[in-house]
Amino acid sequence: MANAAGTNWAANLAYSAARLHTPSSVDEVRRIVAAASSIRALGSRHSFNSIADGTEELMSTAALTGPVRIDREAMVATVGAGTRYGELAVELQSAGFALANLASLPHISIGGAIATGTHGSGDRNTSLAAAVVGLEFVTAGGELARYDAGDPNFEGMVVNLGALGVVTEVTLAIEPTFEVAQSVFENLSWNAVSENFDALTGSAYSVSMFTSWQNLDVFDMAWLKSRVGSDATPTLFGALPAQGERHPIPNLPAVGCTPQLGIAGPWFDRLPHFRLNFTPSNGVELQSEYVVPRRFAVEALAALRFLSAEIAPLLQVCEIRTVAADDLWLSSSYGTDVMGMHFTWKQDQPAVEALLPALEAVLEPFSARPHWGKLFTTDPERLAGLYPKIGDFCRLVRDLDPEGVFANPFLDLNVTGAAASRR
Ligand SMILES: Cc1cc2nc3c(=O)[nH]c(=O)nc-3n(C[C@H](O)[C@H](O)[C@H](O)COP(=O)(O)OP(=O)(O)OC[C@H]3O[C@@H](n4cnc5c(N)ncnc54)[C@H](O)[C@@H]3O)c2cc1C
């Protein structure tokens, strides 16, 4: 049956798989995978491209939740892969624990977020995938496998693009709960950003700068999330504190946003931009994101200014963040601290896709890696060249899934096919 699985969150993609399963136990996952010749895991549907799609069957992880198991000695929490970060956060908080960081939206599934290298912001904060210390997944043929940090190839398994199997359980590093105060500053001058980039992004635990690429003299806003008790009270290079709460997209009501105005609160209610109990928008948007090694940050931003007249008409807002290096093979911050340039576009996909090659050409000298779950048009050959361990990842895929049960056209084009042509 066509469109049996419906659409992604933004509704810019109708999944083409003919069948959707929603198992609620690991045994069920094993049985379904063992019987399938082509199947893909589907998380909370927040990706904007066809990375999750499958030609035959999809398996929603929405019911793979179950109770959170906290190991206080080891400081880890084990959780069903379909659990959303916001749901885990509430459980952790009530037990006195926290995750180091979260993405802008708490509604995203843990299995889906780690599969694409989803990240938040912060000079010393790694991608969310880097908090993973253990994975359980069902491999092709329906076997249940468990891998832990330190096992051979573990660094290749976490940002897995759904290519290795269906992750059923994830074990994450946790820490004692902490409080965060969020402050928004307005009209941060471009010159201040160019001249003080490191000081700016280092001025709080997590910093995001927003521009609509319309006024090239200032960034519209900077959002500073400071850990209470460890960061100094923020002051910001001449930018003034906002006089009320703000939404990242100028002029939208802030009702669904996490509390601001410097009022301290629990980590999970400040680190994302959006509250768990609100839908931040109705999904009428598209997203792209490119990360560049941090040493190119100021140069890359300056280069993009020349494309501002083309970017601005299609844009809702652009967010600049930083992410610390990790050693996960397909993470966009593999081996290097990065700056991310995230674009929330208006939902005009033909126009956005027509602009992306020009945007990618501007960023090419800076070795820009696109977000796996967002729109990009980067040449697959070039993409493969941006990931030194992509050949090892393809070997892992062949070892664990020799028949290509978890393959799909997105992976064939962008990962497995491109890497193969480089050998
Ligand atoms: C409003 C919004 C805000 C966002 N904010 C951020 C942000 O702050 N930072 C950021 O980096 N990204 C962000 N994203 C992007 C998002 O985090 C990624 O696209 C992420 O992959 C979505 O997770 P998902 O559960 O929806 O996965 P899906 O989109 O359903 O799937 C993505 C991939 O994960 C695989 N997958 C999912 N579950 C499993 C599993 N259990 N086992 C194996 N593979 C699995 C799928 O096969 C697919 O390859 C945002 C997206 C939206 C819509």
Coordinates of C-alpha atoms and ligand atoms in Angstrom, one line a residue:
M1 CA 0.0 0.0 0.0
A2 CA 1.5 3.4 -1.0
N3 CA 2.2 5.8 1.8
A4 CA 1.5 3.3 4.5
A5 CA 3.9 5.1 6.9
G6 CA 2.6 8.6 6.3
T7 CA 5.0 11.5 6.3
N8 CA 7.9 12.9 8.3
W9 CA 7.3 15.6 10.9
A10 CA 7.7 18.5 8.5
A11 CA 5.5 16.7 5.9
N12 CA 8.0 17.5 3.1
L13 CA 8.5 13.7 2.6
A14 CA 6.0 10.9 2.2
Y15 CA 7.7 7.7 3.2
S16 CA 7.7 5.2 0.3
A17 CA 7.8 2.0 2.3
A18 CA 4.7 -0.2 1.7
R19 CA 4.5 -1.4 5.3
L20 CA 4.9 0.1 8.8
H21 CA 5.5 -2.0 11.9
T22 CA 5.2 -0.6 15.4
P23 CA 6.7 -3.3 17.7
S24 CA 6.7 -2.9 21.5
S25 CA 9.2 -5.5 22.5
V26 CA 12.6 -6.6 21.5
D27 CA 11.4 -10.1 20.6
E28 CA 8.9 -8.5 18.2
V29 CA 11.7 -6.5 16.6
R30 CA 13.7 -9.6 16.2
R31 CA 10.9 -11.5 14.6
I32 CA 10.0 -8.7 12.2
V33 CA 13.7 -8.1 11.1
A34 CA 14.3 -11.8 10.7
A35 CA 11.4 -12.1 8.3
A36 CA 12.3 -8.9 6.3
S37 CA 14.4 -8.6 3.2
S38 CA 14.4 -4.8 3.4
I39 CA 13.6 -2.7 6.5
R40 CA 14.6 0.6 8.1
A41 CA 14.2 1.9 11.6
L42 CA 12.0 5.0 11.9
G43 CA 12.4 7.3 15.0
S44 CA 10.3 10.4 15.7
R45 CA 10.3 11.4 12.0
H46 CA 12.3 14.6 12.6
S47 CA 14.7 14.2 9.7
F48 CA 14.1 16.4 6.6
N49 CA 15.5 14.1 3.9
S50 CA 15.0 10.4 3.0
I51 CA 17.6 9.0 5.3
A52 CA 15.0 7.0 7.3
D53 CA 12.9 5.9 4.3
G54 CA 12.8 2.3 3.1
T55 CA 11.7 0.7 -0.2
E56 CA 9.7 -2.1 1.5
E57 CA 9.2 -1.9 5.3
L58 CA 9.7 0.6 8.1
M59 CA 9.8 -0.1 11.8
S60 CA 8.7 2.7 14.1
T61 CA 10.5 2.7 17.4
A62 CA 7.8 4.8 19.1
A63 CA 6.7 1.9 21.4
L64 CA 10.3 0.8 22.2
T65 CA 10.4 2.8 25.4
G66 CA 10.0 1.1 28.7
P67 CA 11.4 2.1 32.1
V68 CA 14.6 4.0 32.5
R69 CA 17.3 2.0 34.4
I70 CA 19.8 4.2 36.3
D71 CA 23.1 2.8 37.5
R72 CA 24.2 5.3 40.2
E73 CA 27.6 3.7 40.6
A74 CA 28.5 3.7 36.9
M75 CA 26.7 7.0 36.3
V76 CA 24.8 5.7 33.3
A77 CA 21.1 5.4 32.3
T78 CA 19.8 2.7 30.0
V79 CA 16.7 3.5 28.0
G80 CA 14.6 2.2 25.1
A81 CA 15.8 3.7 21.8
G82 CA 12.3 5.1 20.9
T83 CA 12.2 7.2 24.1
R84 CA 12.3 11.0 23.4
Y85 CA 15.0 13.0 25.1
G86 CA 12.4 15.1 27.0
E87 CA 10.8 12.0 28.5
L88 CA 14.1 10.7 29.6
A89 CA 15.0 14.1 31.0
V90 CA 12.0 14.1 33.3
E91 CA 12.9 10.7 34.7
L92 CA 16.5 11.6 35.2
Q93 CA 15.6 14.8 36.9
S94 CA 13.3 13.1 39.4
A95 CA 16.2 10.8 40.3
G96 CA 18.7 13.7 40.7
F97 CA 20.5 13.3 37.4
A98 CA 21.1 15.0 34.1
L99 CA 22.5 14.7 30.6
A100 CA 25.3 17.0 29.7
N101 CA 23.4 18.5 26.8
L102 CA 20.3 18.4 24.6
A103 CA 19.3 19.5 21.1
S104 CA 17.1 22.5 20.5
L105 CA 14.0 20.3 20.5
P106 CA 13.3 17.7 23.3
H107 CA 10.8 15.7 21.2
I108 CA 13.4 13.8 19.2
S109 CA 13.9 10.1 19.7
I110 CA 17.2 9.0 21.2
G111 CA 17.8 6.3 18.7
G112 CA 17.2 8.7 15.8
A113 CA 19.2 11.5 17.2
I114 CA 22.3 9.5 17.8
A115 CA 22.0 7.8 14.4
T116 CA 22.5 11.2 12.7
G117 CA 24.9 12.9 15.1
T118 CA 22.4 15.3 16.4
H119 CA 24.0 18.0 18.7
G120 CA 23.2 21.0 20.8
S121 CA 25.6 23.9 21.4
G122 CA 28.6 24.6 23.6
D123 CA 32.3 24.8 23.2
R124 CA 32.9 21.9 25.6
N125 CA 29.7 20.0 24.7
T126 CA 30.1 17.1 22.3
S127 CA 27.3 15.7 20.1
L128 CA 24.5 13.8 21.9
A129 CA 25.9 10.7 20.3
A130 CA 29.1 11.1 22.2
A131 CA 27.2 10.5 25.5
V132 CA 26.5 6.9 24.4
V133 CA 28.4 4.3 26.3
G134 CA 26.4 1.2 25.2
L135 CA 24.1 0.0 22.5
E136 CA 21.9 -3.0 22.0
F137 CA 20.6 -3.6 18.5
V138 CA 18.9 -6.2 16.4
T139 CA 21.1 -7.0 13.4
A140 CA 20.1 -8.4 10.0
G141 CA 18.8 -11.9 10.6
G142 CA 17.2 -10.9 13.9
E143 CA 20.1 -11.5 16.3
L144 CA 20.4 -9.3 19.4
A145 CA 23.8 -7.7 19.8
R146 CA 25.2 -5.6 22.6
Y147 CA 28.3 -3.3 22.3
D148 CA 29.9 -1.1 24.8
A149 CA 32.4 1.8 24.7
G150 CA 35.8 0.2 24.4
D151 CA 34.6 -2.7 22.2
P152 CA 36.2 -2.8 18.7
N153 CA 34.4 -0.6 16.2
F154 CA 32.2 1.0 18.9
E155 CA 33.1 4.4 17.5
G156 CA 31.6 3.4 14.2
M157 CA 28.3 2.1 15.6
V158 CA 26.8 5.1 17.4
V159 CA 26.3 7.5 14.5
N160 CA 25.0 4.6 12.4
L161 CA 22.5 6.2 10.0
G162 CA 20.2 3.3 10.6
A163 CA 22.6 1.1 8.5
L164 CA 23.7 -1.4 11.1
G165 CA 20.4 -2.6 12.5
V166 CA 17.5 -1.5 14.8
V167 CA 18.8 0.0 18.0
T168 CA 16.6 -1.2 20.8
E169 CA 18.4 0.2 23.9
V170 CA 20.9 2.9 24.5
T171 CA 23.1 3.5 27.6
L172 CA 24.0 7.1 28.2
A173 CA 26.5 8.8 30.5
I174 CA 24.8 10.9 33.1
E175 CA 25.8 13.4 35.7
P176 CA 24.3 15.0 38.8
T177 CA 21.4 17.3 38.0
F178 CA 22.3 21.0 37.5
E179 CA 20.6 24.3 37.0
V180 CA 20.8 26.6 34.0
A181 CA 19.9 30.2 33.5
Q182 CA 19.1 31.4 30.0
S183 CA 19.5 35.0 28.9
V184 CA 18.8 36.4 25.5
F185 CA 20.8 39.4 24.1
E186 CA 19.7 41.5 21.1
N187 CA 21.6 43.2 18.4
L188 CA 25.1 41.7 18.8
S189 CA 27.3 43.4 16.3
W190 CA 28.9 41.4 13.5
N191 CA 32.2 43.0 14.3
A192 CA 32.0 41.9 17.9
V193 CA 31.4 38.3 16.7
S194 CA 34.3 38.4 14.1
E195 CA 36.7 39.9 16.6
N196 CA 35.7 38.0 19.7
F197 CA 34.3 34.7 18.4
D198 CA 36.1 32.5 21.0
A199 CA 35.3 34.8 23.9
L200 CA 31.6 34.9 22.8
T201 CA 31.0 31.2 22.3
G202 CA 33.0 30.6 25.5
S203 CA 30.8 33.1 27.5
A204 CA 28.3 30.4 28.7
Y205 CA 27.9 26.7 28.8
S206 CA 25.8 26.8 25.6
V207 CA 25.7 29.7 23.2
S208 CA 23.6 30.1 20.1
M209 CA 23.7 33.2 17.8
F210 CA 20.7 33.9 15.5
T211 CA 20.6 35.9 12.2
S212 CA 18.1 36.3 9.5
W213 CA 20.9 37.4 7.1
Q214 CA 18.9 40.6 6.5
N215 CA 20.9 43.1 8.6
L216 CA 24.6 42.3 8.2
D217 CA 25.6 44.8 10.9
V218 CA 24.2 42.7 13.7
F219 CA 23.2 39.2 14.8
D220 CA 19.5 39.6 15.8
M221 CA 20.0 37.6 19.0
A222 CA 22.4 35.5 21.1
W223 CA 21.0 33.0 23.6
L224 CA 23.3 32.2 26.5
K225 CA 22.6 29.2 28.7
S226 CA 24.8 29.4 31.8
R227 CA 25.3 26.6 34.4
V228 CA 24.3 28.1 37.7
G229 CA 27.3 28.1 40.0
S230 CA 29.9 27.7 37.4
D231 CA 29.6 30.5 34.8
A232 CA 30.1 34.2 35.4
T233 CA 27.0 36.4 35.0
P234 CA 26.9 37.0 31.2
T235 CA 27.7 40.4 29.6
L236 CA 27.9 40.5 25.9
F237 CA 30.1 42.9 23.9
G238 CA 27.6 45.8 23.8
A239 CA 24.5 43.6 23.0
L240 CA 21.6 44.4 25.3
P241 CA 19.5 41.9 27.3
A242 CA 16.1 41.3 25.7
Q243 CA 13.3 43.0 27.6
G244 CA 11.0 40.0 27.4
E245 CA 11.1 36.3 26.3
R246 CA 11.9 35.6 22.7
H247 CA 11.4 32.9 20.0
P248 CA 14.4 32.1 17.8
I249 CA 12.4 33.2 14.8
P250 CA 11.9 37.0 15.0
N251 CA 8.4 38.2 16.0
L252 CA 7.0 34.7 16.8
P253 CA 5.4 34.4 20.2
A254 CA 7.8 32.8 22.8
V255 CA 5.0 30.8 24.6
G256 CA 6.5 27.4 23.5
C257 CA 10.1 28.4 24.3
T258 CA 12.0 27.5 27.5
P259 CA 12.2 30.2 30.2
Q260 CA 14.6 33.0 29.7
L261 CA 15.4 36.4 31.5
G262 CA 18.2 34.8 33.5
I263 CA 15.8 32.8 35.7
A264 CA 17.5 29.6 36.8
G265 CA 15.8 26.3 36.3
P266 CA 16.5 22.6 35.7
W267 CA 18.9 21.7 32.8
F268 CA 16.2 20.1 30.7
D269 CA 14.0 23.1 30.8
R270 CA 16.7 25.5 29.6
L271 CA 19.1 23.6 27.4
P272 CA 16.6 23.0 24.5
H273 CA 15.1 26.2 23.0
F274 CA 11.6 24.6 23.0
R275 CA 9.5 23.1 25.9
L276 CA 8.6 19.5 25.8
N277 CA 4.9 20.2 26.4
F278 CA 4.5 22.5 23.5
T279 CA 4.8 21.9 19.8
P280 CA 7.2 24.7 18.7
S281 CA 5.7 25.1 15.3
N282 CA 3.4 23.1 13.1
G283 CA 6.4 21.9 11.1
V284 CA 6.0 24.3 8.2
E285 CA 9.8 24.5 7.7
L286 CA 12.8 22.8 6.2
Q287 CA 16.3 22.6 7.7
S288 CA 19.9 22.4 6.5
E289 CA 23.0 22.5 8.7
Y290 CA 26.7 22.6 7.8
V291 CA 29.5 22.4 10.3
V292 CA 33.1 23.6 9.7
P293 CA 36.2 23.1 11.8
R294 CA 36.2 25.8 14.4
R295 CA 39.4 27.3 13.1
F296 CA 37.5 28.4 10.0
A297 CA 34.5 29.8 11.9
V298 CA 35.0 33.5 11.3
E299 CA 36.1 33.1 7.7
A300 CA 33.2 30.8 6.9
L301 CA 30.7 33.3 8.3
A302 CA 32.3 36.2 6.3
A303 CA 32.2 34.1 3.1
L304 CA 28.4 33.5 3.6
R305 CA 27.7 37.2 3.7
F306 CA 28.2 37.3 0.0
L307 CA 25.3 35.0 -0.4
S308 CA 23.0 36.8 2.1
A309 CA 20.8 38.3 -0.6
E310 CA 19.9 34.8 -1.9
I311 CA 19.7 33.2 1.6
A312 CA 17.5 35.8 3.3
P313 CA 14.3 35.5 1.2
L314 CA 14.1 31.8 1.8
L315 CA 15.1 31.9 5.5
Q316 CA 13.1 31.8 8.7
V317 CA 16.2 32.0 10.9
C318 CA 19.9 30.9 10.9
E319 CA 21.5 29.6 14.1
I320 CA 25.3 29.5 14.8
R321 CA 26.4 27.0 17.4
T322 CA 29.6 25.3 18.5
V323 CA 30.2 21.6 19.2
A324 CA 33.3 19.9 20.7
A325 CA 35.2 17.2 18.9
D326 CA 34.4 13.5 19.3
D327 CA 35.8 10.3 17.9
L328 CA 32.6 8.8 16.4
W329 CA 33.4 7.9 12.8
L330 CA 30.4 9.6 11.1
S331 CA 29.9 12.4 13.5
S332 CA 30.1 15.8 11.9
S333 CA 32.4 16.8 14.7
Y334 CA 34.7 13.8 14.2
G335 CA 38.2 14.7 15.2
T336 CA 37.7 18.5 15.3
D337 CA 35.8 21.2 17.3
V338 CA 33.3 22.7 15.0
M339 CA 31.0 25.7 14.3
G340 CA 27.5 24.7 13.0
M341 CA 25.5 27.0 10.7
H342 CA 21.9 25.9 10.9
F343 CA 19.3 27.2 8.5
T344 CA 15.6 27.0 9.2
W345 CA 14.1 27.6 5.8
K346 CA 10.6 28.5 4.6
Q347 CA 8.9 25.4 3.2
D348 CA 9.8 26.0 -0.4
Q349 CA 11.8 22.9 -1.2
P350 CA 12.5 23.5 -4.9
A351 CA 13.9 27.0 -4.1
V352 CA 15.9 25.8 -1.1
E353 CA 17.4 22.9 -3.1
A354 CA 18.2 25.2 -5.9
L355 CA 20.2 27.4 -3.5
L356 CA 22.0 24.7 -1.6
P357 CA 24.7 24.0 -4.2
A358 CA 25.7 27.7 -4.2
L359 CA 25.8 27.7 -0.4
E360 CA 27.8 24.4 -0.3
A361 CA 30.2 25.9 -2.9
V362 CA 30.8 28.9 -0.6
L363 CA 31.5 26.5 2.3
E364 CA 33.5 24.0 0.4
P365 CA 36.9 25.5 1.1
F366 CA 36.1 25.1 4.8
S367 CA 35.5 21.4 4.6
A368 CA 31.8 21.8 5.6
R369 CA 30.1 18.6 6.7
P370 CA 26.3 18.6 6.2
H371 CA 23.9 17.3 8.9
W372 CA 22.9 13.8 8.0
G373 CA 19.3 14.4 8.8
K374 CA 18.7 17.7 7.1
L375 CA 18.6 18.8 3.4
F376 CA 21.8 18.9 1.5
T377 CA 23.0 18.4 -2.0
T378 CA 26.7 17.7 -1.4
D379 CA 28.3 15.5 -4.0
P380 CA 28.6 12.0 -2.5
E381 CA 32.2 11.7 -3.6
R382 CA 33.0 14.9 -1.8
L383 CA 31.0 13.8 1.3
A384 CA 33.0 10.6 1.5
G385 CA 36.2 12.6 1.5
L386 CA 35.1 14.6 4.5
Y387 CA 35.0 11.4 6.7
P388 CA 38.3 9.7 7.1
K389 CA 36.7 6.6 8.6
I390 CA 33.9 6.2 6.1
G391 CA 35.6 3.1 4.5
D392 CA 35.7 1.5 7.9
F393 CA 32.1 2.2 8.4
C394 CA 31.2 0.6 5.1
R395 CA 33.2 -2.5 6.1
L396 CA 31.2 -2.6 9.3
V397 CA 28.0 -2.4 7.3
R398 CA 29.1 -5.3 5.1
D399 CA 30.1 -7.4 8.1
L400 CA 26.9 -6.8 10.0
D401 CA 24.5 -6.6 7.1
P402 CA 26.0 -8.5 4.1
E403 CA 22.6 -8.7 2.3
G404 CA 21.8 -5.0 2.7
V405 CA 18.6 -5.6 4.7
F406 CA 19.0 -2.1 6.2
A407 CA 20.2 -0.4 3.0
N408 CA 18.1 2.3 1.3
P409 CA 18.6 4.7 -1.7
F410 CA 19.9 7.5 0.6
L411 CA 22.7 5.3 1.9
D412 CA 23.5 3.8 -1.5
L413 CA 23.9 7.3 -2.9
N414 CA 25.6 9.1 -0.1
V415 CA 27.5 6.6 1.9
T416 CA 28.0 3.0 0.8
G417 CA 28.1 3.7 -3.0
A418 CA 30.3 6.8 -2.7
A419 CA 32.8 5.2 -0.3
A420 CA 33.0 2.1 -2.5
S421 CA 33.9 4.2 -5.5
R422 CA 36.9 5.7 -3.7
R423 CA 38.5 2.3 -3.1
Ligands
LIG1 C1 12.2 21.0 14.9 C2 13.5 20.3 14.7 C3 14.6 20.6 15.5 C4 15.8 20.0 15.4 N1 16.9 20.4 16.2 C5 18.1 19.8 16.0 C6 19.2 20.2 16.8 O1 19.1 21.0 17.7 N2 20.4 19.6 16.6 C7 20.6 18.7 15.6 O2 21.7 18.3 15.4 N3 19.5 18.3 14.9 C8 18.3 18.8 15.1 N4 17.2 18.3 14.3 C9 17.4 17.2 13.4 C10 17.1 15.8 14.1 O3 17.7 15.8 15.4 C11 17.7 14.6 13.3 O4 17.1 14.7 12.1 C12 17.4 13.3 14.0 O5 17.9 12.3 13.3 C13 15.9 13.0 14.2 O6 15.7 11.9 15.0 P1 14.4 11.0 14.7 O7 14.2 10.1 15.9 O8 13.3 11.9 14.3 O9 14.9 10.1 13.5 P2 14.2 9.8 12.1 O10 14.2 11.1 11.4 O11 13.0 9.1 12.3 O12 15.4 8.9 11.5 C14 16.7 9.4 11.3 C15 17.7 8.3 11.1 O13 17.8 7.6 12.3 C16 17.6 6.2 12.1 N5 17.0 5.6 13.3 C17 16.0 6.1 14.0 N6 15.8 5.4 15.1 C18 16.7 4.3 15.0 C19 16.9 3.2 15.8 N7 16.2 2.9 16.9 N8 17.9 2.3 15.4 C20 18.6 2.5 14.3 N9 18.4 3.6 13.5 C21 17.4 4.5 13.9 C22 16.7 6.1 10.9 O14 16.8 4.9 10.2 C23 17.3 7.3 10.1 O15 18.4 6.8 9.4 C24 16.0 18.9 14.5 C25 14.9 18.5 13.7 C26 13.7 19.2 13.8 C27 12.5 18.8 13.0

